[in-house]
CSV table of N, CA and C in Angstrom, one decimal:
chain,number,residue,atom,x,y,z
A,1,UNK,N,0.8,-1.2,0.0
A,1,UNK,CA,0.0,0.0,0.0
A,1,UNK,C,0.9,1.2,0.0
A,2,UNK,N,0.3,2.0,-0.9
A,2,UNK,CA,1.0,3.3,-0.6
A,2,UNK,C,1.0,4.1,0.1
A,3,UNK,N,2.1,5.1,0.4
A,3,UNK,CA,1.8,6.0,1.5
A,3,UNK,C,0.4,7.0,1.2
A,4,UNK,N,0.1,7.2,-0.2
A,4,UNK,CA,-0.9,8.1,-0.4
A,4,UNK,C,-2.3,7.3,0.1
A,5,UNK,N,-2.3,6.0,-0.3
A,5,UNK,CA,-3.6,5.4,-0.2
A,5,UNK,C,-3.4,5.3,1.7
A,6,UNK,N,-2.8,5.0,2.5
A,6,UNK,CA,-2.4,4.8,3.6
A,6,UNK,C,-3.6,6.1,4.3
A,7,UNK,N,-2.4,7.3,3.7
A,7,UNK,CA,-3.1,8.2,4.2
A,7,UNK,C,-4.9,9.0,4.0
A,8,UNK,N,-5.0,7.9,3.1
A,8,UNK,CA,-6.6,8.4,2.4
A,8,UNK,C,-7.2,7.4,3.3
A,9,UNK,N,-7.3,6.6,3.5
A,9,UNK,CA,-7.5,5.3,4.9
A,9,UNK,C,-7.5,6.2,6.1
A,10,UNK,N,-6.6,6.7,6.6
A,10,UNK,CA,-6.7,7.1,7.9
A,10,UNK,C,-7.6,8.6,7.9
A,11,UNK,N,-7.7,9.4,6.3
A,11,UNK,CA,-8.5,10.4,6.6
A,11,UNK,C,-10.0,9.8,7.1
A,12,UNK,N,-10.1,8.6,6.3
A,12,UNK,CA,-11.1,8.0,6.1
A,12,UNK,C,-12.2,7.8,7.6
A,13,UNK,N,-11.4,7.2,8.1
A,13,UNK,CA,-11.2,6.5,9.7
A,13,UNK,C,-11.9,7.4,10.2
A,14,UNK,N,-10.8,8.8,9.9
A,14,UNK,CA,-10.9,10.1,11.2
A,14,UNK,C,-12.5,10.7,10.9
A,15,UNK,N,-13.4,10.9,9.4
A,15,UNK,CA,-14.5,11.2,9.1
A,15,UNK,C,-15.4,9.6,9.3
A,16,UNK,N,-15.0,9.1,9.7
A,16,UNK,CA,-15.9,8.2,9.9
A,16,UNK,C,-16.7,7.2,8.7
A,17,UNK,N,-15.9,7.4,8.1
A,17,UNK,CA,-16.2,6.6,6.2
A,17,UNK,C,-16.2,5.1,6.4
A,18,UNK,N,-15.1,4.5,7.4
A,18,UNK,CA,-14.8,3.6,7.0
A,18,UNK,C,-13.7,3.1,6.1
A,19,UNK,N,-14.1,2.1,5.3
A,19,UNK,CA,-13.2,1.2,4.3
A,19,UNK,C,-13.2,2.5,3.3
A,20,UNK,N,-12.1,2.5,2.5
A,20,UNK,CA,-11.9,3.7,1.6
A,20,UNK,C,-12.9,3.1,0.6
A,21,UNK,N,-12.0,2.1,0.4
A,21,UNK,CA,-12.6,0.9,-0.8
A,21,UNK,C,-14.3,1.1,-1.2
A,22,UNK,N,-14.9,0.9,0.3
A,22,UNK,CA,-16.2,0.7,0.5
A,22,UNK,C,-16.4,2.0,0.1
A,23,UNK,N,-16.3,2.9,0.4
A,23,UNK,CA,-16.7,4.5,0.1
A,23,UNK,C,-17.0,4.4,-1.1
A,24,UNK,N,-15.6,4.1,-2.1
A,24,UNK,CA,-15.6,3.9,-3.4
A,24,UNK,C,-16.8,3.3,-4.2
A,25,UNK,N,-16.8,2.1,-3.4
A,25,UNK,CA,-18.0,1.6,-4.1
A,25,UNK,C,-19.4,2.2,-4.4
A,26,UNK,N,-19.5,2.9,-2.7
A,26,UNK,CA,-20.8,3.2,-2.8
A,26,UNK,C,-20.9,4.2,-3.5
A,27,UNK,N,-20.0,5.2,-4.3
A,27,UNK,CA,-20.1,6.0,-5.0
A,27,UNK,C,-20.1,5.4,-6.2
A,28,UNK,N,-19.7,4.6,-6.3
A,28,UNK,CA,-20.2,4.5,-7.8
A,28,UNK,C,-20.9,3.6,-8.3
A,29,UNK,N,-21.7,3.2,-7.1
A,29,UNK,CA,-23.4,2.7,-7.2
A,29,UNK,C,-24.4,3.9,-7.2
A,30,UNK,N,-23.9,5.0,-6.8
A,30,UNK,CA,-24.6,6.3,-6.8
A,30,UNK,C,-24.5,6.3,-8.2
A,31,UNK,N,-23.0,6.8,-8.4
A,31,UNK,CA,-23.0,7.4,-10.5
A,31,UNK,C,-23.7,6.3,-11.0
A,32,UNK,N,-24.1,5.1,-10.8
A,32,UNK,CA,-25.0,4.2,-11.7
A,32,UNK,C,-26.0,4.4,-11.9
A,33,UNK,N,-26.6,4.2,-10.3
A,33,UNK,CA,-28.1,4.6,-10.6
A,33,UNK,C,-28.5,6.0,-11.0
A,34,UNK,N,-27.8,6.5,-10.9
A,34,UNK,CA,-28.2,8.1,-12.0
A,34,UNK,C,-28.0,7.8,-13.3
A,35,UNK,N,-27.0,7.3,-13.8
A,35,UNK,CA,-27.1,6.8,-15.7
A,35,UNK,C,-28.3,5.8,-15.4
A,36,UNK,N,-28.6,5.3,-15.2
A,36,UNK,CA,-29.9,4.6,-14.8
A,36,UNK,C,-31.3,5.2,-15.4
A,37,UNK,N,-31.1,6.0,-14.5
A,37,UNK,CA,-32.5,7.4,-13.8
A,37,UNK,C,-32.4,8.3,-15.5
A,38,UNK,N,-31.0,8.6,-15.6
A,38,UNK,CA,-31.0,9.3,-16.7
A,38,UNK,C,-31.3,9.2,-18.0
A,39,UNK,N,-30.8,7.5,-18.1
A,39,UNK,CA,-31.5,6.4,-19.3
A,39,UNK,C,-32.8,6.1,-19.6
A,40,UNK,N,-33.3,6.3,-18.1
A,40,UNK,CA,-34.7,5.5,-18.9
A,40,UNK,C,-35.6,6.8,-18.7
A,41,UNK,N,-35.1,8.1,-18.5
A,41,UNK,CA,-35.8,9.4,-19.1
A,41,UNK,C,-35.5,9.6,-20.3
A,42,UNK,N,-34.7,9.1,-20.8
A,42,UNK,CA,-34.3,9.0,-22.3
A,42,UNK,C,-35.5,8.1,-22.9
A,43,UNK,N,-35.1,7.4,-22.0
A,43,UNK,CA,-35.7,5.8,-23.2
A,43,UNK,C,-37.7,6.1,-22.9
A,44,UNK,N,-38.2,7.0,-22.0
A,44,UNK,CA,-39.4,7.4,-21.6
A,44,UNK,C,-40.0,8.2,-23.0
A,45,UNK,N,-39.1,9.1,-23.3
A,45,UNK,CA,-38.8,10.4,-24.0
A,45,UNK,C,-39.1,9.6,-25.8
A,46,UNK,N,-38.5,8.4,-26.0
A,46,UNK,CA,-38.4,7.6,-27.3
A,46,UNK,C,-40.1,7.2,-27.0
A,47,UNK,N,-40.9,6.4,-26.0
A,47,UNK,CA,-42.0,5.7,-25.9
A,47,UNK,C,-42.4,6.8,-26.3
A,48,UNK,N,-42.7,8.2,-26.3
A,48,UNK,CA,-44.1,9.0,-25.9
A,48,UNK,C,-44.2,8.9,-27.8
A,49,UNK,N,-45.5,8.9,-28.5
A,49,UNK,CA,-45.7,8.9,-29.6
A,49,UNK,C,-45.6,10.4,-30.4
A,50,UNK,N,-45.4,11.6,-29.0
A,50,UNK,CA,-45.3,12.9,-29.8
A,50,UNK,C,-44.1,13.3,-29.6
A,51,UNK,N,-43.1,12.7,-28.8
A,51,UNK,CA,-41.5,12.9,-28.5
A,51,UNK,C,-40.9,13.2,-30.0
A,52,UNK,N,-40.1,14.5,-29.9
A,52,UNK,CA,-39.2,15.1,-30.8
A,52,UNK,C,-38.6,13.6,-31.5
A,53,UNK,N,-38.1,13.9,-32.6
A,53,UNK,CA,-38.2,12.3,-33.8
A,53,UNK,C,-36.2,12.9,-33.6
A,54,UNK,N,-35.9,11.7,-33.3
A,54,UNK,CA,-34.3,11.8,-32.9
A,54,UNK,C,-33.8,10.9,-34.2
A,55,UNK,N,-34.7,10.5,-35.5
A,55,UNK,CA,-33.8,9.3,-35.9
A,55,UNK,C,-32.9,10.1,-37.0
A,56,UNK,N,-32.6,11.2,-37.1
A,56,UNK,CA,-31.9,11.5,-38.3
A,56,UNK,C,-30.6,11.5,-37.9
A,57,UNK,N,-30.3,11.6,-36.6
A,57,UNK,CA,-29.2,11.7,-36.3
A,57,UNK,C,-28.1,10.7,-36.8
């Protein structure tokens, strides 16, 4: 382990995070479920039958 990761561990600790690692994760189960959320406003947006016509692109 490096000293940088060492030290991102012990900031960790001191705010009460926990596992760095784990933090990590849970953030980027956050950024998922927003491409998610974001996706299927998209994919909502294609169903509606008077939605702006995107196929020329």
């Amino acid at each position: 382990m490096s000293e940088k990761e060492s030290k991102l561990q012990a900031q960790a600790r001191k705010n009460g995070e926990g596992n760095v690692q784990e933090s990590e994760t849970e953030r980027l189960s956050h950024m998922e479920r927003d491409a998610v959320e974001r996706l299927t406003k998209v994919g909502d947006e294609f169903d509606q039958p008077n939605a702006p016509d995107h196929s020329d692109r």
